[in-house]
mmCIF file with all atom_site columns, C-alpha atoms in Angstrom:
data_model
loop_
_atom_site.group_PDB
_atom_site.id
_atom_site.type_symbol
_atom_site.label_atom_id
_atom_site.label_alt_id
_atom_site.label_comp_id
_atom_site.label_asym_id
_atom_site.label_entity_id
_atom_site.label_seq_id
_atom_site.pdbx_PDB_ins_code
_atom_site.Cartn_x
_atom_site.Cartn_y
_atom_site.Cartn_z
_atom_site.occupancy
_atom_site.B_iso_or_equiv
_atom_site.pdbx_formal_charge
_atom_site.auth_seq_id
_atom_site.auth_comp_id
_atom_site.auth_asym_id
_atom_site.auth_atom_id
_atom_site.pdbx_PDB_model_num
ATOM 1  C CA . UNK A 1 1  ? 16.976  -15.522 -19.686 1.00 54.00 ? 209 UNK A CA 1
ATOM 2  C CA . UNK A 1 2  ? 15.071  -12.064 -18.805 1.00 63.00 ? 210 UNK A CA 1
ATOM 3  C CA . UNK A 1 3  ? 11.851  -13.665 -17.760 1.00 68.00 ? 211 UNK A CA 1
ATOM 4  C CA . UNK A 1 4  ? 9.636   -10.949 -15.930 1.00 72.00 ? 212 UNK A CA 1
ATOM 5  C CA . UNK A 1 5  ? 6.984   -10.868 -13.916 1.00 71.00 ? 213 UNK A CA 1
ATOM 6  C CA . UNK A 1 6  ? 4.162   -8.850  -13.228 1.00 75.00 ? 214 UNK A CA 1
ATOM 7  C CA . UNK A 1 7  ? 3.329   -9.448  -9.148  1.00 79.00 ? 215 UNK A CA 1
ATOM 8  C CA . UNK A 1 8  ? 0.163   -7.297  -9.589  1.00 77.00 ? 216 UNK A CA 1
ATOM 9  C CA . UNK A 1 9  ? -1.202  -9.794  -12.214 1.00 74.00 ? 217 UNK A CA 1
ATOM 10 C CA . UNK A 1 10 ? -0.531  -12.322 -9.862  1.00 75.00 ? 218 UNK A CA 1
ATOM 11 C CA . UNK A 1 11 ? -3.995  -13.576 -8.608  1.00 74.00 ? 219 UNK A CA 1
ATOM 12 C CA . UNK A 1 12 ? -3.439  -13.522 -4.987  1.00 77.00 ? 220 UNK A CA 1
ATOM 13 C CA . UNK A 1 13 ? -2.194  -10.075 -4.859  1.00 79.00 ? 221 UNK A CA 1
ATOM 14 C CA . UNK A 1 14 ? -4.552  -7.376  -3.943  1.00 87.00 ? 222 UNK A CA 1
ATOM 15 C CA . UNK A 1 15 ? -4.596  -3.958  -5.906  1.00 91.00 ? 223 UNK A CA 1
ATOM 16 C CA . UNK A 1 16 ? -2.436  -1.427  -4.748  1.00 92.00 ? 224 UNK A CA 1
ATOM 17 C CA . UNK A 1 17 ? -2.593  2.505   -5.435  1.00 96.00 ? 225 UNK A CA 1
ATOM 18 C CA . UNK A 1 18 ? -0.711  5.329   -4.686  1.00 97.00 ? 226 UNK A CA 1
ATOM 19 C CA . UNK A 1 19 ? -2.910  7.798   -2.868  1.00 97.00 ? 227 UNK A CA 1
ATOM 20 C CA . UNK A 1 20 ? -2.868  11.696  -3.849  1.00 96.00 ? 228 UNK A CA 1
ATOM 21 C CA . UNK A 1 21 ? -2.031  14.103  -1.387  1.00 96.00 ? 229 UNK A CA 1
ATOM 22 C CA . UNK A 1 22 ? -5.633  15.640  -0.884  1.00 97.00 ? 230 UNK A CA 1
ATOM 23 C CA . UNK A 1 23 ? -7.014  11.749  -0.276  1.00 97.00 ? 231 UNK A CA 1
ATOM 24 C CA . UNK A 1 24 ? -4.246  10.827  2.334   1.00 97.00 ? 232 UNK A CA 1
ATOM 25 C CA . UNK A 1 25 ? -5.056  14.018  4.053   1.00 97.00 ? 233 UNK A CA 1
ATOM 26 C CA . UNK A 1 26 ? -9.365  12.942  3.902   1.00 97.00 ? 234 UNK A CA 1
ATOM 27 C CA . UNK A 1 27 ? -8.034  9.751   5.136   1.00 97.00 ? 235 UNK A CA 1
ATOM 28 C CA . UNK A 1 28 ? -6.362  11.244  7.945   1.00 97.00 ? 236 UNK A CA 1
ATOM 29 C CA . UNK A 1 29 ? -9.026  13.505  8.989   1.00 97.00 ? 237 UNK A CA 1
ATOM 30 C CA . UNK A 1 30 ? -11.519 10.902  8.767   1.00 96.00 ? 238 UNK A CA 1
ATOM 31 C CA . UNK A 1 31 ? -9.662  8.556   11.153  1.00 96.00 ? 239 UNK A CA 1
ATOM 32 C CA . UNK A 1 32 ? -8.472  11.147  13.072  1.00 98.00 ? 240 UNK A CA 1
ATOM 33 C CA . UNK A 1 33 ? -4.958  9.920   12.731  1.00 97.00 ? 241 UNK A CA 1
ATOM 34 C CA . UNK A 1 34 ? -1.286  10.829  11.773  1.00 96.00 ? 242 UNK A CA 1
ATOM 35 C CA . UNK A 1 35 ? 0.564   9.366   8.718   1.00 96.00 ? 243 UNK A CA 1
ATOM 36 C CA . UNK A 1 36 ? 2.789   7.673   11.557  1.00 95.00 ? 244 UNK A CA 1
ATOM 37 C CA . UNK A 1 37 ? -0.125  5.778   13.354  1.00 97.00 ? 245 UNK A CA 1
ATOM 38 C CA . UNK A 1 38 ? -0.493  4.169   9.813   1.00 97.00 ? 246 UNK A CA 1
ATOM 39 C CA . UNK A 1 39 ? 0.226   0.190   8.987   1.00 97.00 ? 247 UNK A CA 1
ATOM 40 C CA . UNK A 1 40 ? 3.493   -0.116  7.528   1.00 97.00 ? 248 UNK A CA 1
ATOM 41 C CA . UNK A 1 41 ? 4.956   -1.587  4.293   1.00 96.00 ? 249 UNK A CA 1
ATOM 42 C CA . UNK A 1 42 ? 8.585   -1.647  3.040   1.00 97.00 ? 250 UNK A CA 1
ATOM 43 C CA . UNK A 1 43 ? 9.812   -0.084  0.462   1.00 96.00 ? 251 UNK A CA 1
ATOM 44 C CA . UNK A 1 44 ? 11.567  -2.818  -1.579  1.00 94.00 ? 252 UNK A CA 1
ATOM 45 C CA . UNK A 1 45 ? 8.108   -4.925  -0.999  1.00 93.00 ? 253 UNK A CA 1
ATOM 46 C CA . UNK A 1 46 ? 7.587   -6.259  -4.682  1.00 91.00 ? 254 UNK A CA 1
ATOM 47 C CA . UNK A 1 47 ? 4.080   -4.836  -5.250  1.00 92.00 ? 255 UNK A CA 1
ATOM 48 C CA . UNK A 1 48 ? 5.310   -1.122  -4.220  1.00 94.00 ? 256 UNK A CA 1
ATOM 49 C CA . UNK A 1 49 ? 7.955   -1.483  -6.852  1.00 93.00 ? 257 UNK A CA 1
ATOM 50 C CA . UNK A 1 50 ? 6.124   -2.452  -9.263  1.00 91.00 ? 258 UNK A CA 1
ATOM 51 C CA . UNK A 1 51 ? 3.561   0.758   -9.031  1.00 94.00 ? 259 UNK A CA 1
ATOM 52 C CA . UNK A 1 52 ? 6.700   2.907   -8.241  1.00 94.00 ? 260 UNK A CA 1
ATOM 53 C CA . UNK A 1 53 ? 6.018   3.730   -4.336  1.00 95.00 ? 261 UNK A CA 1
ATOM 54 C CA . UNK A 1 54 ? 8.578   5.359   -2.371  1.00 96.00 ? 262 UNK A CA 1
ATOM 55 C CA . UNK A 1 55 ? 9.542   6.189   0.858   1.00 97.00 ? 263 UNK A CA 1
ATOM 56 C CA . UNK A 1 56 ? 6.775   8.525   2.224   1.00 97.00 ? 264 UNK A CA 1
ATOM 57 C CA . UNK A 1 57 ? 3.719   7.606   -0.034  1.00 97.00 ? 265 UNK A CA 1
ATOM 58 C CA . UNK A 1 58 ? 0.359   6.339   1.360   1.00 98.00 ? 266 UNK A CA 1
ATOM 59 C CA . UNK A 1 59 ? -1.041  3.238   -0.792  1.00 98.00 ? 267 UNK A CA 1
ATOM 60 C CA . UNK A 1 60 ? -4.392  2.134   -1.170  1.00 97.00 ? 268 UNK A CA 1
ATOM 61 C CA . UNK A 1 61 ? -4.842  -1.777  -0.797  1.00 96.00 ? 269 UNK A CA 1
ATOM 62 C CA . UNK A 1 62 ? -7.987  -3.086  -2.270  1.00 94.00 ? 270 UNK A CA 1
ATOM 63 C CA . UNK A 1 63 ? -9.076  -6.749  -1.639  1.00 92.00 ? 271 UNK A CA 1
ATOM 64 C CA . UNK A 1 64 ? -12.103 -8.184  -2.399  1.00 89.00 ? 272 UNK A CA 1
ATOM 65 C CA . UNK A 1 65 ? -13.849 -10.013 0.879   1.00 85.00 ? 273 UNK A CA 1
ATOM 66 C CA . UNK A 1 66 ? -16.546 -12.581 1.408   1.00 87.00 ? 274 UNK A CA 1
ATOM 67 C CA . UNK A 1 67 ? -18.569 -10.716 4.166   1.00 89.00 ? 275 UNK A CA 1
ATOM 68 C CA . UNK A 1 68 ? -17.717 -6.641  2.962   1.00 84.00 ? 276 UNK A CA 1
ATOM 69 C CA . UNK A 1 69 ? -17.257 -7.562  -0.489  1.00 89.00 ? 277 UNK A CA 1
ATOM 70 C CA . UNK A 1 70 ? -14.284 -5.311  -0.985  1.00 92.00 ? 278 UNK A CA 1
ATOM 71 C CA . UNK A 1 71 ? -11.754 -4.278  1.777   1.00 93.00 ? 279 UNK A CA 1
ATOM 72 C CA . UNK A 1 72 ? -9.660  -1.229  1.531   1.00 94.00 ? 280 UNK A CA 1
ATOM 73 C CA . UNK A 1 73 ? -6.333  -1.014  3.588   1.00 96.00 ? 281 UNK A CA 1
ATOM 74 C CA . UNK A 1 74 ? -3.801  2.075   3.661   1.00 97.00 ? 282 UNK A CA 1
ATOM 75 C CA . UNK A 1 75 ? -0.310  1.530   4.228   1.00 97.00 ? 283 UNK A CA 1
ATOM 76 C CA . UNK A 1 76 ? 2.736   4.003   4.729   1.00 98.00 ? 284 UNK A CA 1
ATOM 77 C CA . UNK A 1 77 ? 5.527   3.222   2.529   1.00 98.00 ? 285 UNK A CA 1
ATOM 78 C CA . UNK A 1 78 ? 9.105   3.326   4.675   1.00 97.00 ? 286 UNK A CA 1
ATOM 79 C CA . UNK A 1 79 ? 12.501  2.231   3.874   1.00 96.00 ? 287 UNK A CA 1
ATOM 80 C CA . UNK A 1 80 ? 13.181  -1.185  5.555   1.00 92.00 ? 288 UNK A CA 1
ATOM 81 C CA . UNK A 1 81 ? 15.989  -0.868  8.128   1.00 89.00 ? 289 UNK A CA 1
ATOM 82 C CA . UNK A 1 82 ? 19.280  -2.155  8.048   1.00 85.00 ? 290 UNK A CA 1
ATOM 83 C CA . UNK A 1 83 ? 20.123  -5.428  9.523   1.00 78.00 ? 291 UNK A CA 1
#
């Protein structure tokens, strides 16, 4: 019983990218931001898995809207604390 599945085929997940080193740094210059004043997501968060994200990486969220027609969201990956 080895059933797997895919989360990013699921259909209410959103695409998720790992972003290259020269586009985090466009991103932060454009926003005039920090890595740290970035969203967060965890590190053991399904979709990051699945594209192989680790601690430290910036990922690209893409979602489609009604009233932008597609929405792009950037999240710092860090390691979820310890309870």
């Amino acid at each position: 019983m080895g059933t797997t599945l895919d989360v990013l085929n699921h259909e209410m997940v959103p695409d998720h990218q790992i972003m290259g080193e020269e586009e985090v740094a466009d991103l932060l210059a454009t926003y005039h931001i920090t890595l740290e004043q970035l969203p967060k997501i965890y590190h053991d968060d399904p979709a990051v898995k699945t594209i192989g994200g680790e601690v430290g990486n910036v990922i690209r969220i893409i979602r489609d809207s009604r009233t932008a027609g597609r929405a792009e969201a950037y999240r710092l990956v860090v390691k979820r604390p310890k309870k």
